Amino acid sequence: MLNVPYLRPQTELSVNGGCLSTTWLKDRQALVLRKTRPGFDAPTIRIITELLAAIERGELNEIRYLVYDFAHGLREATRPAEGFGEIAAQNSELIVDTPVITLAWARGLMSGSDFDFAMHCSAIVAERNAHFSFSGDAADLLGLYAAVGRTLGFVKAERLIENNAALTAEEARDLLIVRDVVEPQAGTAAIEHYLAQFGRRYNASHAIFRAQRMVQPVVDRRSLAALERH
């Protein structure tokens, strides 16, 4: 059982440096996980693993939406800690067996493991000033390459990485990486406004996202990890 009361109006989570917090939007049945440090260190992976496991066990059945709020600004993601591939896959598969839609909320720079993890959500929503970077060590971008390649095709994904491309929110939307682009607002205001509109088509959206995930299963991250080691 979780020892963190996630479904309170606002809860600070026990992570080094206080980089994670949750906000429960009761009227929208949405849990917002706000992440203010780029990348995925070991404590962050542990918290997200616990959260996803609790949802899968039905302990948080009030949730319809799990929103990852990438609020780290313009800082680049560091190389993730061990276990990142597992939580990315677990997050991707959540839509198949639960009623929860996962949304990645992009506010600033999305790069490396942050961009990779966002691609393993049901959809990405980007504020207008967000950017999506394909720059970095090729060995560290295998997961992102696989995730983007599944959406765009692997030739296009390879070219984006080879060119160290940086996409605006609108460009990412045009490539179908981003679902919607919205105006930035402080706190969770933009998220609440978006879900107020999105929630009206929750059932249809869940069915579509679930079907997409079943047709396009996640790439085996264990194979990617083996490639990275060599």
PDB file of C-alpha atoms in Angstrom:
ATOM      1  CA  MET A   1       0.000   0.000   0.000  1.00  0.00           C
ATOM      2  CA  LEU A   2       1.113   3.561  -0.650  1.00  0.00           C
ATOM      3  CA  ASN A   3       2.210   5.611   2.304  1.00  0.00           C
ATOM      4  CA  VAL A   4       1.635   8.896   0.450  1.00  0.00           C
ATOM      5  CA  PRO A   5      -1.895  10.369   0.401  1.00  0.00           C
ATOM      6  CA  TYR A   6      -1.938  11.237  -3.300  1.00  0.00           C
ATOM      7  CA  LEU A   7      -5.579  12.260  -3.509  1.00  0.00           C
ATOM      8  CA  ARG A   8      -5.392  15.392  -1.414  1.00  0.00           C
ATOM      9  CA  PRO A   9      -5.735  18.857  -2.969  1.00  0.00           C
ATOM     10  CA  GLN A  10      -1.951  19.221  -2.888  1.00  0.00           C
ATOM     11  CA  THR A  11       0.693  16.851  -1.575  1.00  0.00           C
ATOM     12  CA  GLU A  12       4.475  17.172  -1.449  1.00  0.00           C
ATOM     13  CA  LEU A  13       6.182  13.898  -2.189  1.00  0.00           C
ATOM     14  CA  SER A  14       9.230  12.521  -0.448  1.00  0.00           C
ATOM     15  CA  VAL A  15      11.888  13.035  -3.117  1.00  0.00           C
ATOM     16  CA  ASN A  16      15.352  14.533  -2.740  1.00  0.00           C
ATOM     17  CA  GLY A  17      15.239  18.288  -3.225  1.00  0.00           C
ATOM     18  CA  GLY A  18      11.439  18.418  -3.257  1.00  0.00           C
ATOM     19  CA  CYS A  19      11.222  18.102  -7.035  1.00  0.00           C
ATOM     20  CA  LEU A  20       7.872  16.255  -7.080  1.00  0.00           C
ATOM     21  CA  SER A  21       4.430  17.238  -5.887  1.00  0.00           C
ATOM     22  CA  THR A  22       0.884  16.183  -6.663  1.00  0.00           C
ATOM     23  CA  THR A  23      -2.292  18.163  -7.062  1.00  0.00           C
ATOM     24  CA  TRP A  24      -5.641  16.381  -7.038  1.00  0.00           C
ATOM     25  CA  LEU A  25      -8.180  18.038  -9.338  1.00  0.00           C
ATOM     26  CA  LYS A  26     -11.262  16.410  -7.874  1.00  0.00           C
ATOM     27  CA  ASP A  27     -13.784  17.896 -10.306  1.00  0.00           C
ATOM     28  CA  ARG A  28     -11.752  16.556 -13.238  1.00  0.00           C
ATOM     29  CA  GLN A  29     -10.769  13.269 -11.566  1.00  0.00           C
ATOM     30  CA  ALA A  30      -7.206  14.156 -12.495  1.00  0.00           C
ATOM     31  CA  LEU A  31      -4.011  13.642 -10.538  1.00  0.00           C
ATOM     32  CA  VAL A  32      -1.289  16.087 -11.606  1.00  0.00           C
ATOM     33  CA  LEU A  33       2.267  14.985 -10.865  1.00  0.00           C
ATOM     34  CA  ARG A  34       4.422  18.114 -11.096  1.00  0.00           C
ATOM     35  CA  LYS A  35       8.108  17.502 -11.780  1.00  0.00           C
ATOM     36  CA  THR A  36      10.433  20.487 -11.338  1.00  0.00           C
ATOM     37  CA  ARG A  37      13.761  18.741 -11.958  1.00  0.00           C
ATOM     38  CA  PRO A  38      14.720  17.517 -15.442  1.00  0.00           C
ATOM     39  CA  GLY A  39      15.330  13.828 -16.002  1.00  0.00           C
ATOM     40  CA  PHE A  40      14.505  10.775 -13.918  1.00  0.00           C
ATOM     41  CA  ASP A  41      16.716  10.071 -10.930  1.00  0.00           C
ATOM     42  CA  ALA A  42      16.296   7.012  -8.703  1.00  0.00           C
ATOM     43  CA  PRO A  43      13.897   8.613  -6.150  1.00  0.00           C
ATOM     44  CA  THR A  44      11.675   9.948  -8.954  1.00  0.00           C
ATOM     45  CA  ILE A  45      11.558   6.523 -10.587  1.00  0.00           C
ATOM     46  CA  ARG A  46      10.666   4.937  -7.251  1.00  0.00           C
ATOM     47  CA  ILE A  47       7.760   7.326  -6.627  1.00  0.00           C
ATOM     48  CA  ILE A  48       6.334   6.899 -10.137  1.00  0.00           C
ATOM     49  CA  THR A  49       6.716   3.123  -9.895  1.00  0.00           C
ATOM     50  CA  GLU A  50       4.718   3.134  -6.647  1.00  0.00           C
ATOM     51  CA  LEU A  51       2.057   5.365  -8.144  1.00  0.00           C
ATOM     52  CA  LEU A  52       1.605   3.273 -11.294  1.00  0.00           C
ATOM     53  CA  ALA A  53       1.512   0.055  -9.268  1.00  0.00           C
ATOM     54  CA  ALA A  54      -1.175   1.498  -6.972  1.00  0.00           C
ATOM     55  CA  ILE A  55      -3.309   2.467  -9.961  1.00  0.00           C
ATOM     56  CA  GLU A  56      -2.902  -0.972 -11.498  1.00  0.00           C
ATOM     57  CA  ARG A  57      -3.995  -2.579  -8.208  1.00  0.00           C
ATOM     58  CA  GLY A  58      -7.144  -0.436  -8.158  1.00  0.00           C
ATOM     59  CA  GLU A  59      -6.148   1.503  -5.027  1.00  0.00           C
ATOM     60  CA  LEU A  60      -6.669   4.877  -6.731  1.00  0.00           C
ATOM     61  CA  ASN A  61      -9.798   4.129  -8.727  1.00  0.00           C
ATOM     62  CA  GLU A  62     -11.036   7.736  -8.533  1.00  0.00           C
ATOM     63  CA  ILE A  63      -8.453   8.722 -11.156  1.00  0.00           C
ATOM     64  CA  ARG A  64      -9.401   9.170 -14.802  1.00  0.00           C
ATOM     65  CA  TYR A  65      -6.394  11.251 -15.808  1.00  0.00           C
ATOM     66  CA  LEU A  66      -2.776  11.093 -14.702  1.00  0.00           C
ATOM     67  CA  VAL A  67      -1.062  14.283 -15.869  1.00  0.00           C
ATOM     68  CA  TYR A  68       2.732  14.512 -15.779  1.00  0.00           C
ATOM     69  CA  ASP A  69       3.506  18.223 -15.499  1.00  0.00           C
ATOM     70  CA  PHE A  70       7.043  18.770 -16.835  1.00  0.00           C
ATOM     71  CA  ALA A  71       7.710  22.076 -15.064  1.00  0.00           C
ATOM     72  CA  HIS A  72      11.526  22.090 -15.114  1.00  0.00           C
ATOM     73  CA  GLY A  73      11.851  25.041 -17.470  1.00  0.00           C
ATOM     74  CA  LEU A  74      14.666  25.115 -20.018  1.00  0.00           C
ATOM     75  CA  ARG A  75      17.022  22.668 -18.312  1.00  0.00           C
ATOM     76  CA  GLU A  76      18.068  19.568 -20.254  1.00  0.00           C
ATOM     77  CA  ALA A  77      17.314  16.112 -18.938  1.00  0.00           C
ATOM     78  CA  THR A  78      20.168  14.137 -17.434  1.00  0.00           C
ATOM     79  CA  ARG A  79      20.732  10.467 -18.181  1.00  0.00           C
ATOM     80  CA  PRO A  80      18.064   8.489 -16.294  1.00  0.00           C
ATOM     81  CA  ALA A  81      18.723   6.114 -13.442  1.00  0.00           C
ATOM     82  CA  GLU A  82      18.287   2.363 -13.658  1.00  0.00           C
ATOM     83  CA  GLY A  83      14.663   1.322 -14.004  1.00  0.00           C
ATOM     84  CA  PHE A  84      13.637   4.136 -16.336  1.00  0.00           C
ATOM     85  CA  GLY A  85      12.822   1.806 -19.222  1.00  0.00           C
ATOM     86  CA  GLU A  86      10.579  -0.261 -16.987  1.00  0.00           C
ATOM     87  CA  ILE A  87       8.491   2.687 -15.766  1.00  0.00           C
ATOM     88  CA  ALA A  88       8.224   4.097 -19.297  1.00  0.00           C
ATOM     89  CA  ALA A  89       6.815   0.764 -20.475  1.00  0.00           C
ATOM     90  CA  GLN A  90       4.564   0.452 -17.408  1.00  0.00           C
ATOM     91  CA  ASN A  91       3.218   3.949 -17.991  1.00  0.00           C
ATOM     92  CA  SER A  92       2.602   3.190 -21.653  1.00  0.00           C
ATOM     93  CA  GLU A  93       0.619   0.049 -20.856  1.00  0.00           C
ATOM     94  CA  LEU A  94      -1.530   1.679 -18.157  1.00  0.00           C
ATOM     95  CA  ILE A  95      -4.222   2.584 -20.691  1.00  0.00           C
ATOM     96  CA  VAL A  96      -4.760  -1.075 -21.613  1.00  0.00           C
ATOM     97  CA  ASP A  97      -5.887  -2.433 -18.240  1.00  0.00           C
ATOM     98  CA  THR A  98      -7.116   0.652 -16.347  1.00  0.00           C
ATOM     99  CA  PRO A  99      -9.505   3.569 -16.989  1.00  0.00           C
ATOM    100  CA  VAL A 100      -6.618   6.050 -16.664  1.00  0.00           C
ATOM    101  CA  ILE A 101      -5.512   8.278 -19.539  1.00  0.00           C
ATOM    102  CA  THR A 102      -1.942   9.546 -19.128  1.00  0.00           C
ATOM    103  CA  LEU A 103      -1.092  13.013 -20.429  1.00  0.00           C
ATOM    104  CA  ALA A 104       2.331  14.628 -20.645  1.00  0.00           C
ATOM    105  CA  TRP A 105       2.086  18.391 -20.084  1.00  0.00           C
ATOM    106  CA  ALA A 106       5.058  20.135 -21.722  1.00  0.00           C
ATOM    107  CA  ARG A 107       5.883  23.654 -20.502  1.00  0.00           C
ATOM    108  CA  GLY A 108       9.506  24.279 -21.499  1.00  0.00           C
ATOM    109  CA  LEU A 109      12.309  22.176 -22.961  1.00  0.00           C
ATOM    110  CA  MET A 110      11.570  18.505 -23.534  1.00  0.00           C
ATOM    111  CA  SER A 111      14.745  16.511 -24.117  1.00  0.00           C
ATOM    112  CA  GLY A 112      16.292  13.127 -23.404  1.00  0.00           C
ATOM    113  CA  SER A 113      14.446  11.010 -20.859  1.00  0.00           C
ATOM    114  CA  ASP A 114      11.744  13.655 -20.321  1.00  0.00           C
ATOM    115  CA  PHE A 115      10.835  13.638 -24.018  1.00  0.00           C
ATOM    116  CA  ASP A 116      11.171   9.846 -24.078  1.00  0.00           C
ATOM    117  CA  PHE A 117       8.792   9.397 -21.138  1.00  0.00           C
ATOM    118  CA  ALA A 118       6.295  11.884 -22.604  1.00  0.00           C
ATOM    119  CA  MET A 119       6.162   9.769 -25.768  1.00  0.00           C
ATOM    120  CA  HIS A 120       5.056   6.850 -23.572  1.00  0.00           C
ATOM    121  CA  CYS A 121       1.967   8.722 -22.403  1.00  0.00           C
ATOM    122  CA  SER A 122      -1.384   8.483 -24.145  1.00  0.00           C
ATOM    123  CA  ALA A 123      -0.852  12.008 -25.511  1.00  0.00           C
ATOM    124  CA  ILE A 124       1.331  15.108 -25.172  1.00  0.00           C
ATOM    125  CA  VAL A 125      -0.181  18.535 -24.635  1.00  0.00           C
ATOM    126  CA  ALA A 126       2.266  21.404 -25.109  1.00  0.00           C
ATOM    127  CA  GLU A 127       2.111  24.979 -23.971  1.00  0.00           C
ATOM    128  CA  ARG A 128       2.981  27.315 -26.820  1.00  0.00           C
ATOM    129  CA  ASN A 129       6.523  28.079 -25.631  1.00  0.00           C
ATOM    130  CA  ALA A 130       7.522  24.414 -25.253  1.00  0.00           C
ATOM    131  CA  HIS A 131      10.322  22.949 -27.381  1.00  0.00           C
ATOM    132  CA  PHE A 132      11.221  19.365 -28.231  1.00  0.00           C
ATOM    133  CA  SER A 133      14.905  18.556 -28.651  1.00  0.00           C
ATOM    134  CA  PHE A 134      16.477  15.594 -30.428  1.00  0.00           C
ATOM    135  CA  SER A 135      20.061  16.576 -29.563  1.00  0.00           C
ATOM    136  CA  GLY A 136      22.309  14.439 -27.397  1.00  0.00           C
ATOM    137  CA  ASP A 137      24.428  11.320 -27.405  1.00  0.00           C
ATOM    138  CA  ALA A 138      22.934   8.845 -29.880  1.00  0.00           C
ATOM    139  CA  ALA A 139      23.364   6.013 -27.367  1.00  0.00           C
ATOM    140  CA  ASP A 140      21.192   7.911 -24.879  1.00  0.00           C
ATOM    141  CA  LEU A 141      18.482   8.544 -27.459  1.00  0.00           C
ATOM    142  CA  LEU A 142      17.662   4.950 -28.396  1.00  0.00           C
ATOM    143  CA  GLY A 143      14.483   4.952 -26.348  1.00  0.00           C
ATOM    144  CA  LEU A 144      13.341   8.261 -27.812  1.00  0.00           C
ATOM    145  CA  TYR A 145      14.213   7.046 -31.315  1.00  0.00           C
ATOM    146  CA  ALA A 146      12.080   3.951 -30.805  1.00  0.00           C
ATOM    147  CA  ALA A 147       9.154   5.906 -29.370  1.00  0.00           C
ATOM    148  CA  VAL A 148       9.165   8.625 -32.028  1.00  0.00           C
ATOM    149  CA  GLY A 149       9.824   6.103 -34.777  1.00  0.00           C
ATOM    150  CA  ARG A 150       6.684   4.247 -33.798  1.00  0.00           C
ATOM    151  CA  THR A 151       4.720   7.454 -34.488  1.00  0.00           C
ATOM    152  CA  LEU A 152       6.557   9.024 -37.438  1.00  0.00           C
ATOM    153  CA  GLY A 153       8.372   6.101 -38.968  1.00  0.00           C
ATOM    154  CA  PHE A 154      11.970   5.260 -38.195  1.00  0.00           C
ATOM    155  CA  VAL A 155      13.487   7.066 -41.191  1.00  0.00           C
ATOM    156  CA  LYS A 156      12.013  10.398 -40.077  1.00  0.00           C
ATOM    157  CA  ALA A 157      12.999   9.744 -36.469  1.00  0.00           C
ATOM    158  CA  GLU A 158      16.564   8.966 -37.535  1.00  0.00           C
ATOM    159  CA  ARG A 159      16.805  12.213 -39.510  1.00  0.00           C
ATOM    160  CA  LEU A 160      15.540  14.282 -36.584  1.00  0.00           C
ATOM    161  CA  ILE A 161      18.186  12.780 -34.303  1.00  0.00           C
ATOM    162  CA  GLU A 162      20.978  13.017 -36.897  1.00  0.00           C
ATOM    163  CA  ASN A 163      20.190  16.708 -37.405  1.00  0.00           C
ATOM    164  CA  ASN A 164      19.922  17.448 -33.659  1.00  0.00           C
ATOM    165  CA  ALA A 165      16.526  18.891 -34.486  1.00  0.00           C
ATOM    166  CA  ALA A 166      14.638  21.202 -32.144  1.00  0.00           C
ATOM    167  CA  LEU A 167      10.900  21.522 -32.759  1.00  0.00           C
ATOM    168  CA  THR A 168       8.512  24.194 -31.589  1.00  0.00           C
ATOM    169  CA  ALA A 169       5.232  23.097 -30.053  1.00  0.00           C
ATOM    170  CA  GLU A 170       3.433  23.835 -33.333  1.00  0.00           C
ATOM    171  CA  GLU A 171       5.993  21.911 -35.390  1.00  0.00           C
ATOM    172  CA  ALA A 172       5.681  18.938 -33.038  1.00  0.00           C
ATOM    173  CA  ARG A 173       1.896  19.102 -33.394  1.00  0.00           C
ATOM    174  CA  ASP A 174       2.185  19.157 -37.194  1.00  0.00           C
ATOM    175  CA  LEU A 175       4.277  15.974 -36.976  1.00  0.00           C
ATOM    176  CA  LEU A 176       1.612  14.386 -34.714  1.00  0.00           C
ATOM    177  CA  ILE A 177       4.055  14.172 -31.797  1.00  0.00           C
ATOM    178  CA  VAL A 178       1.926  16.655 -29.852  1.00  0.00           C
ATOM    179  CA  ARG A 179      -1.850  16.325 -29.699  1.00  0.00           C
ATOM    180  CA  ASP A 180      -2.741  19.918 -28.780  1.00  0.00           C
ATOM    181  CA  VAL A 181      -1.002  23.251 -28.241  1.00  0.00           C
ATOM    182  CA  VAL A 182      -2.411  25.567 -25.562  1.00  0.00           C
ATOM    183  CA  GLU A 183      -1.627  28.968 -24.118  1.00  0.00           C
ATOM    184  CA  PRO A 184       0.554  28.891 -20.967  1.00  0.00           C
ATOM    185  CA  GLN A 185      -0.996  29.679 -17.599  1.00  0.00           C
ATOM    186  CA  ALA A 186       0.294  29.630 -14.042  1.00  0.00           C
ATOM    187  CA  GLY A 187      -0.125  26.583 -11.842  1.00  0.00           C
ATOM    188  CA  THR A 188      -2.694  24.060 -13.007  1.00  0.00           C
ATOM    189  CA  ALA A 189      -5.066  26.585 -14.618  1.00  0.00           C
ATOM    190  CA  ALA A 190      -4.297  25.538 -18.205  1.00  0.00           C
ATOM    191  CA  ILE A 191      -4.530  21.854 -17.267  1.00  0.00           C
ATOM    192  CA  GLU A 192      -7.921  22.345 -15.617  1.00  0.00           C
ATOM    193  CA  HIS A 193      -9.239  24.305 -18.596  1.00  0.00           C
ATOM    194  CA  TYR A 194      -7.998  21.683 -21.041  1.00  0.00           C
ATOM    195  CA  LEU A 195      -9.503  18.779 -19.098  1.00  0.00           C
ATOM    196  CA  ALA A 196     -12.829  20.590 -18.836  1.00  0.00           C
ATOM    197  CA  GLN A 197     -13.034  20.371 -22.634  1.00  0.00           C
ATOM    198  CA  PHE A 198     -11.283  17.028 -23.059  1.00  0.00           C
ATOM    199  CA  GLY A 199     -13.372  15.345 -20.363  1.00  0.00           C
ATOM    200  CA  ARG A 200     -16.517  15.634 -22.438  1.00  0.00           C
ATOM    201  CA  ARG A 201     -15.134  12.983 -24.770  1.00  0.00           C
ATOM    202  CA  TYR A 202     -13.400  10.854 -22.156  1.00  0.00           C
ATOM    203  CA  ASN A 203     -15.007   7.527 -23.158  1.00  0.00           C
ATOM    204  CA  ALA A 204     -14.230   7.917 -26.853  1.00  0.00           C
ATOM    205  CA  SER A 205     -10.695   9.133 -26.131  1.00  0.00           C
ATOM    206  CA  HIS A 206      -9.965   6.257 -23.770  1.00  0.00           C
ATOM    207  CA  ALA A 207     -11.178   3.725 -26.351  1.00  0.00           C
ATOM    208  CA  ILE A 208      -9.029   5.320 -29.066  1.00  0.00           C
ATOM    209  CA  PHE A 209      -5.891   5.553 -26.924  1.00  0.00           C
ATOM    210  CA  ARG A 210      -6.358   1.984 -25.738  1.00  0.00           C
ATOM    211  CA  ALA A 211      -6.751   0.698 -29.286  1.00  0.00           C
ATOM    212  CA  GLN A 212      -3.667   2.634 -30.403  1.00  0.00           C
ATOM    213  CA  ARG A 213      -1.576   1.112 -27.636  1.00  0.00           C
ATOM    214  CA  MET A 214      -2.784  -2.389 -28.396  1.00  0.00           C
ATOM    215  CA  VAL A 215      -2.024  -1.976 -32.105  1.00  0.00           C
ATOM    216  CA  GLN A 216       1.354  -0.345 -31.370  1.00  0.00           C
ATOM    217  CA  PRO A 217       2.791  -2.110 -28.310  1.00  0.00           C
ATOM    218  CA  VAL A 218       5.811  -0.649 -26.566  1.00  0.00           C
ATOM    219  CA  VAL A 219       9.294  -1.430 -27.768  1.00  0.00           C
ATOM    220  CA  ASP A 220      11.110  -3.981 -25.589  1.00  0.00           C
ATOM    221  CA  ARG A 221      13.297  -1.688 -23.476  1.00  0.00           C
ATOM    222  CA  ARG A 222      15.417  -4.631 -22.305  1.00  0.00           C
ATOM    223  CA  SER A 223      16.777  -4.952 -25.858  1.00  0.00           C
ATOM    224  CA  LEU A 224      17.530  -1.223 -25.943  1.00  0.00           C
ATOM    225  CA  ALA A 225      19.327  -1.469 -22.589  1.00  0.00           C
ATOM    226  CA  ALA A 226      21.489  -4.276 -23.985  1.00  0.00           C
ATOM    227  CA  LEU A 227      22.389  -2.094 -26.979  1.00  0.00           C
ATOM    228  CA  GLU A 228      23.286   0.826 -24.718  1.00  0.00           C
ATOM    229  CA  ARG A 229      25.635  -1.377 -22.700  1.00  0.00           C
ATOM    230  CA  HIS A 230      27.523  -2.260 -25.871  1.00  0.00           C
TER     231      HIS A 230
END
